[in-house]
mmCIF file of C-alpha atoms in Angstrom:
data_model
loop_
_atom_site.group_PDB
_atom_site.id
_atom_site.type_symbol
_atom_site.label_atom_id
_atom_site.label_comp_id
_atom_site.label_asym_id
_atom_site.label_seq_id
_atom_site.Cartn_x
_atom_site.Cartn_y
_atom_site.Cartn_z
ATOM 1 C CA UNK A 1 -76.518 56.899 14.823
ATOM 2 C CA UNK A 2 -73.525 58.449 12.857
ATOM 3 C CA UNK A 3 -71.568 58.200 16.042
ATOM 4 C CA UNK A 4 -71.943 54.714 15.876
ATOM 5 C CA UNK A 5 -71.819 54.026 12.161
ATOM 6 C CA UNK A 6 -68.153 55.744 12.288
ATOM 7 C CA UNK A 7 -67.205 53.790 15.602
ATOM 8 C CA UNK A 8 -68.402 50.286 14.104
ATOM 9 C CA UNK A 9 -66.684 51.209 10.937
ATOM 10 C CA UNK A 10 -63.212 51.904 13.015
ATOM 11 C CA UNK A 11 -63.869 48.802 14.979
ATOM 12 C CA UNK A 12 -64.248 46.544 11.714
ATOM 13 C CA UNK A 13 -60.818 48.285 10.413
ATOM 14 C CA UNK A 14 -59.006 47.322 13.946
ATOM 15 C CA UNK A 15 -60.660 44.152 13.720
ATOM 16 C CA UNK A 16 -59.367 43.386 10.098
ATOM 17 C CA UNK A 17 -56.041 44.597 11.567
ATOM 18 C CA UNK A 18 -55.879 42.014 13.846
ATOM 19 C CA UNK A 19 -56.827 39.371 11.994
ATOM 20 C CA UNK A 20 -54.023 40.259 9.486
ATOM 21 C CA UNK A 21 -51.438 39.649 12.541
ATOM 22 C CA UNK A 22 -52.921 37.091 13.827
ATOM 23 C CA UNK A 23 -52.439 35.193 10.209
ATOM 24 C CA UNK A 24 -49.033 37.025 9.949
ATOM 25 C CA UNK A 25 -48.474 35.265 13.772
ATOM 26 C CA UNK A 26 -49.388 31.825 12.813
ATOM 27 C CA UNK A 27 -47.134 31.958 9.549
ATOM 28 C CA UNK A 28 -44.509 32.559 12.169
ATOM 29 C CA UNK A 29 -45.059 29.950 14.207
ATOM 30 C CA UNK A 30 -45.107 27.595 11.237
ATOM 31 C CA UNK A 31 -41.499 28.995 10.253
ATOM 32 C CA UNK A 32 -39.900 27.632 13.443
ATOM 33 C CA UNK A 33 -41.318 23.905 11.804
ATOM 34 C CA UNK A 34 -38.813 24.914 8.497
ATOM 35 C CA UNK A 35 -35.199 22.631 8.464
ATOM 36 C CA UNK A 36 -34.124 25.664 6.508
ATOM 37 C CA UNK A 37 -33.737 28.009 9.369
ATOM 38 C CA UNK A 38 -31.811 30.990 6.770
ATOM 39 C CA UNK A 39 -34.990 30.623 4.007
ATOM 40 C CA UNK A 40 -37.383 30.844 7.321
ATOM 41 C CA UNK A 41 -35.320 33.888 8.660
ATOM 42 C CA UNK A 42 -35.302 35.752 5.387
ATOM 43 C CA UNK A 43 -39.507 35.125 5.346
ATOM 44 C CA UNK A 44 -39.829 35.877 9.035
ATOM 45 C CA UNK A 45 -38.320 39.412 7.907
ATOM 46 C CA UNK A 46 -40.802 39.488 5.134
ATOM 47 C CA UNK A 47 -43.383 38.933 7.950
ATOM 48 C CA UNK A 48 -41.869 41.754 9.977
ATOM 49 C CA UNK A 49 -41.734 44.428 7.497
ATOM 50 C CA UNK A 50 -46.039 43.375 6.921
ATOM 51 C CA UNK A 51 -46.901 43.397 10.631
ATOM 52 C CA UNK A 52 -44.892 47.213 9.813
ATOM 53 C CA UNK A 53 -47.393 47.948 7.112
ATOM 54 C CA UNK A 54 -50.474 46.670 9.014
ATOM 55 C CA UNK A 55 -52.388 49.310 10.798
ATOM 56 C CA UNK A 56 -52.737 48.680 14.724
ATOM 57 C CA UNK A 57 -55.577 46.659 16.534
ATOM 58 C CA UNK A 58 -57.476 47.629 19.056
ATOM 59 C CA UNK A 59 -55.508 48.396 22.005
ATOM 60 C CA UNK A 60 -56.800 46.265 24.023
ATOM 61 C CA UNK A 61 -55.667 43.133 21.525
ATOM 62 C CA UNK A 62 -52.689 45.347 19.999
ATOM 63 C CA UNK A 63 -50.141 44.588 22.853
ATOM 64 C CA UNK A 64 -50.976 40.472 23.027
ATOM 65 C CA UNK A 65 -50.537 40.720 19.416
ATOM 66 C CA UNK A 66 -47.296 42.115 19.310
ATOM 67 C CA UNK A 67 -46.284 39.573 22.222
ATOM 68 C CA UNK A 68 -46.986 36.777 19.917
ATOM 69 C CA UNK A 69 -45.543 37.755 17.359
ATOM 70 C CA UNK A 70 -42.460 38.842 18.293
ATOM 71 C CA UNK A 71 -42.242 35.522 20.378
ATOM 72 C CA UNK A 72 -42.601 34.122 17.573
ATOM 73 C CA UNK A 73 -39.770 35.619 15.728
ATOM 74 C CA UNK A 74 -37.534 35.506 18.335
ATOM 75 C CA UNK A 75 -37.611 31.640 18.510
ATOM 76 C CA UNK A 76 -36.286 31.631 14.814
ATOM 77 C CA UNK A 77 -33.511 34.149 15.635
ATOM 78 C CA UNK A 78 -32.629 32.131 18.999
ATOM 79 C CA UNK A 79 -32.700 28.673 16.433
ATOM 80 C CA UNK A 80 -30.488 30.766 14.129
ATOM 81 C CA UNK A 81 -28.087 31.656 16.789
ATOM 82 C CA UNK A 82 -28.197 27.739 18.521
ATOM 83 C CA UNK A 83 -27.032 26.585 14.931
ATOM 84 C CA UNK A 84 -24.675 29.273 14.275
ATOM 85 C CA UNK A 85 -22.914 28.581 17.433
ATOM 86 C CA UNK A 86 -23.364 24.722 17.089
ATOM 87 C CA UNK A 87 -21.449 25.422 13.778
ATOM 88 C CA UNK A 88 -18.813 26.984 15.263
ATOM 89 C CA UNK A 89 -18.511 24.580 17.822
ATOM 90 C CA UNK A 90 -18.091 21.807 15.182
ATOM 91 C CA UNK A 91 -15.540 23.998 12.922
ATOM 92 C CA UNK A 92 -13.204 23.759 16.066
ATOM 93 C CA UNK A 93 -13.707 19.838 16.917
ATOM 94 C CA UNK A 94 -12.448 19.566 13.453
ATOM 95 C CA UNK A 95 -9.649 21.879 13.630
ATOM 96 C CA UNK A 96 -8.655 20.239 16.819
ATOM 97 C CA UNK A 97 -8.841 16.604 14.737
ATOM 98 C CA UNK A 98 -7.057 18.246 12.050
ATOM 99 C CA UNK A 99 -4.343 19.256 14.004
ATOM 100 C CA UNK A 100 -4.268 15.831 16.121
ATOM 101 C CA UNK A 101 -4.103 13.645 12.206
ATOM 102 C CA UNK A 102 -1.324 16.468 11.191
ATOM 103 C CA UNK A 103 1.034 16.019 14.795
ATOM 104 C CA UNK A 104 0.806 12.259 14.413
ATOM 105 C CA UNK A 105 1.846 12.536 10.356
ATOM 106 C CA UNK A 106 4.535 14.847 11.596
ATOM 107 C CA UNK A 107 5.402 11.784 13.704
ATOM 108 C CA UNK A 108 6.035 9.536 11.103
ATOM 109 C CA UNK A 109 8.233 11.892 9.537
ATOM 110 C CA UNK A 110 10.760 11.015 12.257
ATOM 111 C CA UNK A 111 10.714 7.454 11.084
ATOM 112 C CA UNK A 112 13.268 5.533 9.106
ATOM 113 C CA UNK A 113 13.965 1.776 7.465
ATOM 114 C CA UNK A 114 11.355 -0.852 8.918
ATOM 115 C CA UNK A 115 9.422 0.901 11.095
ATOM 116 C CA UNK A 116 9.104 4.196 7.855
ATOM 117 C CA UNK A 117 7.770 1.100 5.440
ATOM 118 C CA UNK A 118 5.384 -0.599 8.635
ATOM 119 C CA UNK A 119 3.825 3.507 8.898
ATOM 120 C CA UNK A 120 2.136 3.537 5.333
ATOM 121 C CA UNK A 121 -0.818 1.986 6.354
ATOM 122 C CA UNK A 122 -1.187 4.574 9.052
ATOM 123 C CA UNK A 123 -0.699 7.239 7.013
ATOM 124 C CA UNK A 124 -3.035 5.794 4.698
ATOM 125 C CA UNK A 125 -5.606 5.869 7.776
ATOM 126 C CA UNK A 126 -4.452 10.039 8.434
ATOM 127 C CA UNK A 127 -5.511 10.903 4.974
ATOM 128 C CA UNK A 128 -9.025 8.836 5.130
ATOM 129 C CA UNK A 129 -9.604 10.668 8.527
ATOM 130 C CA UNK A 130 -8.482 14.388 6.776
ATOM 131 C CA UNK A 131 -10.622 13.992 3.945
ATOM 132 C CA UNK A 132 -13.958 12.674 5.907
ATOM 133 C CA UNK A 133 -13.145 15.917 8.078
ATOM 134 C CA UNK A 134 -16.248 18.666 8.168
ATOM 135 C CA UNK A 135 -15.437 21.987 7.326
ATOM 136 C CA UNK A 136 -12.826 24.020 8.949
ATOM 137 C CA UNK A 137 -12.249 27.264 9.829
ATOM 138 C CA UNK A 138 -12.020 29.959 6.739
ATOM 139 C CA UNK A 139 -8.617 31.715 8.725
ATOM 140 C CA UNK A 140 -7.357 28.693 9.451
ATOM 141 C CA UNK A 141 -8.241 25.834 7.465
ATOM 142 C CA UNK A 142 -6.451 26.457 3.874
ATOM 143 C CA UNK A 143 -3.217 26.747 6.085
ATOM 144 C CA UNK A 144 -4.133 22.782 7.917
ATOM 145 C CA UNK A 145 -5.072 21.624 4.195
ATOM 146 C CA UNK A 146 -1.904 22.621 2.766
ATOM 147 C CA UNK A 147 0.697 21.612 5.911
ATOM 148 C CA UNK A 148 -1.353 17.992 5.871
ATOM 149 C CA UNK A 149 -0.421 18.418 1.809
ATOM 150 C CA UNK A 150 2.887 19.055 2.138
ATOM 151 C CA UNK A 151 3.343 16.235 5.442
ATOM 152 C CA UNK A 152 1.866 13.709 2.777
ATOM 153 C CA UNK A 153 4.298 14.704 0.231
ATOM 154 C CA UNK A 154 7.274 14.530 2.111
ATOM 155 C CA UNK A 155 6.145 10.687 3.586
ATOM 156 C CA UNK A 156 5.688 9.791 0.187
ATOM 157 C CA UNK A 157 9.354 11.119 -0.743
ATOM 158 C CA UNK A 158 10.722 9.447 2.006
ATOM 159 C CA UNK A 159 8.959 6.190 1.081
ATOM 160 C CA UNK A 160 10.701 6.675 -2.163
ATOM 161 C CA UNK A 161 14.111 7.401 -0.847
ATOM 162 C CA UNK A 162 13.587 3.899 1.409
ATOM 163 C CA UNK A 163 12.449 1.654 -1.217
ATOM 164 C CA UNK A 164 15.751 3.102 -3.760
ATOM 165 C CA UNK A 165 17.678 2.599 -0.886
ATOM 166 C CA UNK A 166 16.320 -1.341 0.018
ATOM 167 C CA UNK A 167 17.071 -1.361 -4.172
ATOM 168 C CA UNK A 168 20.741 -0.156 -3.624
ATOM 169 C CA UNK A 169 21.004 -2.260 -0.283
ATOM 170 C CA UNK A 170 21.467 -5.511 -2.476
ATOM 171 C CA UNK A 171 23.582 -4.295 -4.196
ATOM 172 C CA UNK A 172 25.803 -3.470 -1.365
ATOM 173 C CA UNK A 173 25.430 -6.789 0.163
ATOM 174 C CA UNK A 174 27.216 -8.563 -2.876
ATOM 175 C CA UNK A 175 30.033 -6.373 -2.368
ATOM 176 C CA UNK A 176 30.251 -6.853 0.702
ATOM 177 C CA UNK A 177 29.840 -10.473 0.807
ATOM 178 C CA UNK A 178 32.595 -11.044 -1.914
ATOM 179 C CA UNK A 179 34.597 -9.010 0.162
ATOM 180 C CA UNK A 180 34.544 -11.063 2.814
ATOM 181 C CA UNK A 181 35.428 -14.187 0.186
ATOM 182 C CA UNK A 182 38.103 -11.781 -1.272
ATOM 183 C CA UNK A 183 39.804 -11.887 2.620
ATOM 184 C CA UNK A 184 39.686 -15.972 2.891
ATOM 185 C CA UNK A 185 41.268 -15.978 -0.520
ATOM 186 C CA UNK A 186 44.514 -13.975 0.083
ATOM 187 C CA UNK A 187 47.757 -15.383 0.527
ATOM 188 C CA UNK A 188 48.826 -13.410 3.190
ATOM 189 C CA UNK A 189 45.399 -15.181 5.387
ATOM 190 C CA UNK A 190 46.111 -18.703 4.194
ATOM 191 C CA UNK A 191 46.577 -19.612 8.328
ATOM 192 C CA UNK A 192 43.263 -18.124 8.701
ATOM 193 C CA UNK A 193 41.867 -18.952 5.248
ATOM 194 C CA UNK A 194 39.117 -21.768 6.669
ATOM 195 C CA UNK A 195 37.667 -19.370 9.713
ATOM 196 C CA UNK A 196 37.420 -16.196 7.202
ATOM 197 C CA UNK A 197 36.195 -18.259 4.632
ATOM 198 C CA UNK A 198 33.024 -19.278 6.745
ATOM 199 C CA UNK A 199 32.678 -16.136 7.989
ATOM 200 C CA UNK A 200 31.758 -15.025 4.741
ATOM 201 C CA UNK A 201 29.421 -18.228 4.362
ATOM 202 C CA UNK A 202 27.710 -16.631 7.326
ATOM 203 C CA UNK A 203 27.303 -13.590 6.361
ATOM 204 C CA UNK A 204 25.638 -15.081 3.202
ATOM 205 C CA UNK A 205 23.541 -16.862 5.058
ATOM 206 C CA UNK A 206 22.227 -13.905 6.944
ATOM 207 C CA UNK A 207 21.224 -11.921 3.905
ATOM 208 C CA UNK A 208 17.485 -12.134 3.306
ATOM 209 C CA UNK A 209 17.502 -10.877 -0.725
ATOM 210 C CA UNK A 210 20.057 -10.849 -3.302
ATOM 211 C CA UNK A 211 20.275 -9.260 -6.424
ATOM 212 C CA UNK A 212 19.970 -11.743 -9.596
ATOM 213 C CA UNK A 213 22.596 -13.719 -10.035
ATOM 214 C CA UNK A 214 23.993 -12.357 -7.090
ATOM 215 C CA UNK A 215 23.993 -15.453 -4.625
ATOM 216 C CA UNK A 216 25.505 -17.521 -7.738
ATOM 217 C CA UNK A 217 28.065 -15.047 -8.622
ATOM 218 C CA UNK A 218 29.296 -15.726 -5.328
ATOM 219 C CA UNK A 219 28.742 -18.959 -4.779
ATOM 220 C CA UNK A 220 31.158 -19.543 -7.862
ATOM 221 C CA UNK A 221 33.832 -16.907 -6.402
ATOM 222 C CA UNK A 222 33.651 -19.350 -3.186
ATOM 223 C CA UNK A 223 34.320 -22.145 -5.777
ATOM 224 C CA UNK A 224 36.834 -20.674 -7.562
ATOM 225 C CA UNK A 225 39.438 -19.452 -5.130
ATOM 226 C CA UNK A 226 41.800 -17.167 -5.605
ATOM 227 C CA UNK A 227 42.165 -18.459 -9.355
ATOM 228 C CA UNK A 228 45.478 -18.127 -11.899
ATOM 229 C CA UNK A 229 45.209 -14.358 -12.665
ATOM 230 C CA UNK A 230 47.886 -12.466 -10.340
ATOM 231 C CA UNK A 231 47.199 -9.426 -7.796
ATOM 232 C CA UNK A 232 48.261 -6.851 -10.184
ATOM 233 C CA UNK A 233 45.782 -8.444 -12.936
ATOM 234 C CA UNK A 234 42.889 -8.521 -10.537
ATOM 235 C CA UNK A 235 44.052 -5.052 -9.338
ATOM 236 C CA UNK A 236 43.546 -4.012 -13.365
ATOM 237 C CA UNK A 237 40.563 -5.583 -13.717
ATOM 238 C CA UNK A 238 38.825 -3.534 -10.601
ATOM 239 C CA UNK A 239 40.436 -0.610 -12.179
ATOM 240 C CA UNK A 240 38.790 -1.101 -15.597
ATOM 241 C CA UNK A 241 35.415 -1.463 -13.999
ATOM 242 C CA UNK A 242 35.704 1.617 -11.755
ATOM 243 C CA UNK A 243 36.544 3.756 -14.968
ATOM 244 C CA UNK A 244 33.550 2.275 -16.444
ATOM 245 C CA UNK A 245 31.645 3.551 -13.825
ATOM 246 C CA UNK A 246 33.217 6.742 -13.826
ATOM 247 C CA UNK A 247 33.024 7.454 -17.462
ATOM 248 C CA UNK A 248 28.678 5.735 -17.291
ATOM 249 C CA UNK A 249 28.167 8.068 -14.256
ATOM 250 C CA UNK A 250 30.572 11.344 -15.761
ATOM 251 C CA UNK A 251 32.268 11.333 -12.767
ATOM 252 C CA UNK A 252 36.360 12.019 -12.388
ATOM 253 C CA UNK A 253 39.120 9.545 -12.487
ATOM 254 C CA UNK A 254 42.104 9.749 -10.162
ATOM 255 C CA UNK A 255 44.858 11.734 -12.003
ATOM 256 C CA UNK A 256 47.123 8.420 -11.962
ATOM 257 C CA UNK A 257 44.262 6.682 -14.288
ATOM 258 C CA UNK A 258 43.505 8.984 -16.860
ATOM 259 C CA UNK A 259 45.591 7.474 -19.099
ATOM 260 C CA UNK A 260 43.651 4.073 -19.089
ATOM 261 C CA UNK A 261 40.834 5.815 -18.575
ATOM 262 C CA UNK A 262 41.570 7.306 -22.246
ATOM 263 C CA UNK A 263 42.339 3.672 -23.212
ATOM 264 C CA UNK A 264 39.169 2.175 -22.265
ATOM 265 C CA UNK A 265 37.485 5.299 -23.819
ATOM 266 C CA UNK A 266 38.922 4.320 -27.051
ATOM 267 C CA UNK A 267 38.428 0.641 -27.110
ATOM 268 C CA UNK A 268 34.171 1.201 -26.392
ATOM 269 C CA UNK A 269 34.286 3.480 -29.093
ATOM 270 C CA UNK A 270 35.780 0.971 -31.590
ATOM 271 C CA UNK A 271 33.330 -1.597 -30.184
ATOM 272 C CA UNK A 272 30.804 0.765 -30.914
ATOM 273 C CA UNK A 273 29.887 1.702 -27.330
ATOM 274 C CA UNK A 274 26.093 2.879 -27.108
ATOM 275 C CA UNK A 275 24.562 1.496 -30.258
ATOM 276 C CA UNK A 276 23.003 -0.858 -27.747
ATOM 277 C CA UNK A 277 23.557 0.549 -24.965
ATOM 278 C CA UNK A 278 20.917 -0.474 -21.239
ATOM 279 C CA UNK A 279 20.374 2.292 -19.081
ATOM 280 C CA UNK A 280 22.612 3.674 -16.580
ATOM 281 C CA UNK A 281 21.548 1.979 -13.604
ATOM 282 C CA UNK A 282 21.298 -1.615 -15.437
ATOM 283 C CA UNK A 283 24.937 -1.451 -16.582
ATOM 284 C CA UNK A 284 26.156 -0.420 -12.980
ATOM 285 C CA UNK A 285 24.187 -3.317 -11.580
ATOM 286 C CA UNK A 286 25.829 -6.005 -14.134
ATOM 287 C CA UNK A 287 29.309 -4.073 -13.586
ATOM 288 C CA UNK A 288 29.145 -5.565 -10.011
ATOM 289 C CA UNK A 289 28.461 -9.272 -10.984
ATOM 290 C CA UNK A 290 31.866 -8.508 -12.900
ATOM 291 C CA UNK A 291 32.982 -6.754 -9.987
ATOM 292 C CA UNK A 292 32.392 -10.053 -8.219
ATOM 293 C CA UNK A 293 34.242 -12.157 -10.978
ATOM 294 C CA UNK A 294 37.579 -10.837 -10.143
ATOM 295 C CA UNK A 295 39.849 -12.516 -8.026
ATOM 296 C CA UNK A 296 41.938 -11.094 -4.836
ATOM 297 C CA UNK A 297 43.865 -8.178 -4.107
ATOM 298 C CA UNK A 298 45.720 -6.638 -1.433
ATOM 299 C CA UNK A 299 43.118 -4.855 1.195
ATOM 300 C CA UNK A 300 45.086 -1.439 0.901
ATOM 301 C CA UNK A 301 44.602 -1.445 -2.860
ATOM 302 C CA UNK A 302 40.825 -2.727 -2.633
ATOM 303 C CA UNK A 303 39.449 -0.471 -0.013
ATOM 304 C CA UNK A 304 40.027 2.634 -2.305
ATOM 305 C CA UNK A 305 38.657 1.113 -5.412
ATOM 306 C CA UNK A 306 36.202 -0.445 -3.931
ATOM 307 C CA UNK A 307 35.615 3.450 -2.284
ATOM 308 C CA UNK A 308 35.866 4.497 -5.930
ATOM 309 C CA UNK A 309 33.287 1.963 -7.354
ATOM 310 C CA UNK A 310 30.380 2.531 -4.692
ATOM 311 C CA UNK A 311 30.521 6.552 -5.160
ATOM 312 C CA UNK A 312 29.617 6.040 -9.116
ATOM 313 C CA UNK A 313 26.437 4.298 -7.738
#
């Protein structure tokens, strides 16, 4: 009767045993349910080290036990793994998008005039697509962030640079189309007078934009003719402007100018040059209207002041 007393009282402690694992199983198998596969790891290994602490079943029930259980476990490790990989696997989709969105930005780089202007919307599109990226890799993706930065950054420079330039373009136009008047009005091209003359009507024509007061400017040059000042008072007069715009934009004058150069100096001082002075760029722009004003001279003299008057721009 002891025999037995002591056996059933082992049996009972297996059998406890085994119903602690089989609880500790079933807690495992309701891990695997969890969305939050690291919290479910880090209480499957809770689990583990108790099924450590638990004394053994019988033997007959200790080895299905164990089968269970570490089935069990090993489906939240494999689930661990299938994420951990799918992870990875979406780290390099998005590198490979990355670097797709950054070669194509790279590609508007290249671009210039129209087609640079037409790209902003595009490039509007690249950054949506980079930010609404996932994550990317740790190695790689502070390196993609800051090349897309600096891509982005360099568009939006060149956007600038275009948009001054379109500015300056206008600008350029006037000159150009009172140069052309300047030609019909010379005496040397009075045979030719009519045909250069409309020549620079076309060209007129053809501009889309002109600054304000630009198309009348010239419109009154056209009206005006060559006019009663003489070539070497015109020839002054283009003179006095280009100082202007060498003295507004500190640049040099020719050695054979300095002394008007000192003259007109003088005379804005005694006029009180600056008390209301406009900003650089606003006085250059009205010095071609007056630029415009002036009547003809000789092509050999006008190509190097006109030279001189463009590079104080």
């Amino acid at each position: 009767r002891m025999l037995d007393l002591i056996r059933s009282q082992i049996n009972a402690h297996y059998e406890k045993n085994a119903d602690i694992k089989r609880s500790l199983i079933e807690q495992a198998l309701k891990l695997a349910e969890n969305e939050d596969n690291q919290k479910a790891i880090e209480a499957v290994k809770r689990l583990q080290a108790l099924w450590k602490a638990t004394g053994p079943a019988l033997r007959k029930e200790e080895q299905g036990l164990w089968k269970a259980f570490r089935a069990a476990c090993d489906a939240l490790f494999e689930k661990r793994q299938q994420q951990a990989d799918a992870f990875k696997a979406d780290l390099e989709v998005n590198k490979a998008a990355a670097l797709a969105l950054l070669d194509q930005l790279k590609g508007f780089l290249a671009l210039s005039g129209k087609n640079l202007m037409d790209a902003r919307i595009q490039v509007t599109a690249c950054q949506q697509a980079f930010q609404e990226l996932g994550a990317l890799p740790r190695g790689q993706g502070p390196r993609l962030e800051r090349d897309f930065k600096q891509s982005i950054e360099r568009f939006a420079g060149l956007v600038a640079q275009q948009l001054q330039a379109e500015k300056e373009q206008v600008w350029l136009d006037l000159l150009t189309a009172a140069d052309h008047i300047r030609l019909s009005q010379l005496p040397e091209n009075v045979d030719s007078a009519a045909s250069l003359e409309e020549a620079a009507r076309t060209f007129i024509t053809g501009v889309a934009q002109w600054p304000k007061n630009g198309l009348q400017a010239l419109e009154e040059k056209l009206l005006r003719g060559a006019g009663d000042t003489t070539a070497d008072e015109n020839e002054l007069a283009l003179k006095g402007l280009c100082i202007r715009a060498e003295i507004l934009s500190d640049r040099p004058t020719p050695e054979t100018d300095k002394g008007l150069r000192m003259q007109v100096q003088m005379s804005r001082l005694q006029q009180g040059f600056g008390q209301n002075a406009l900003d650089k760029q606003t006085e250059l722009n009205a010095m071609v209207l007056e630029w415009v004003a002036v009547g003809p001279v000789a092509t050999a003299v006008y190509q190097g002041l006109v030279e001189r008057f463009v590079t104080c721009r």
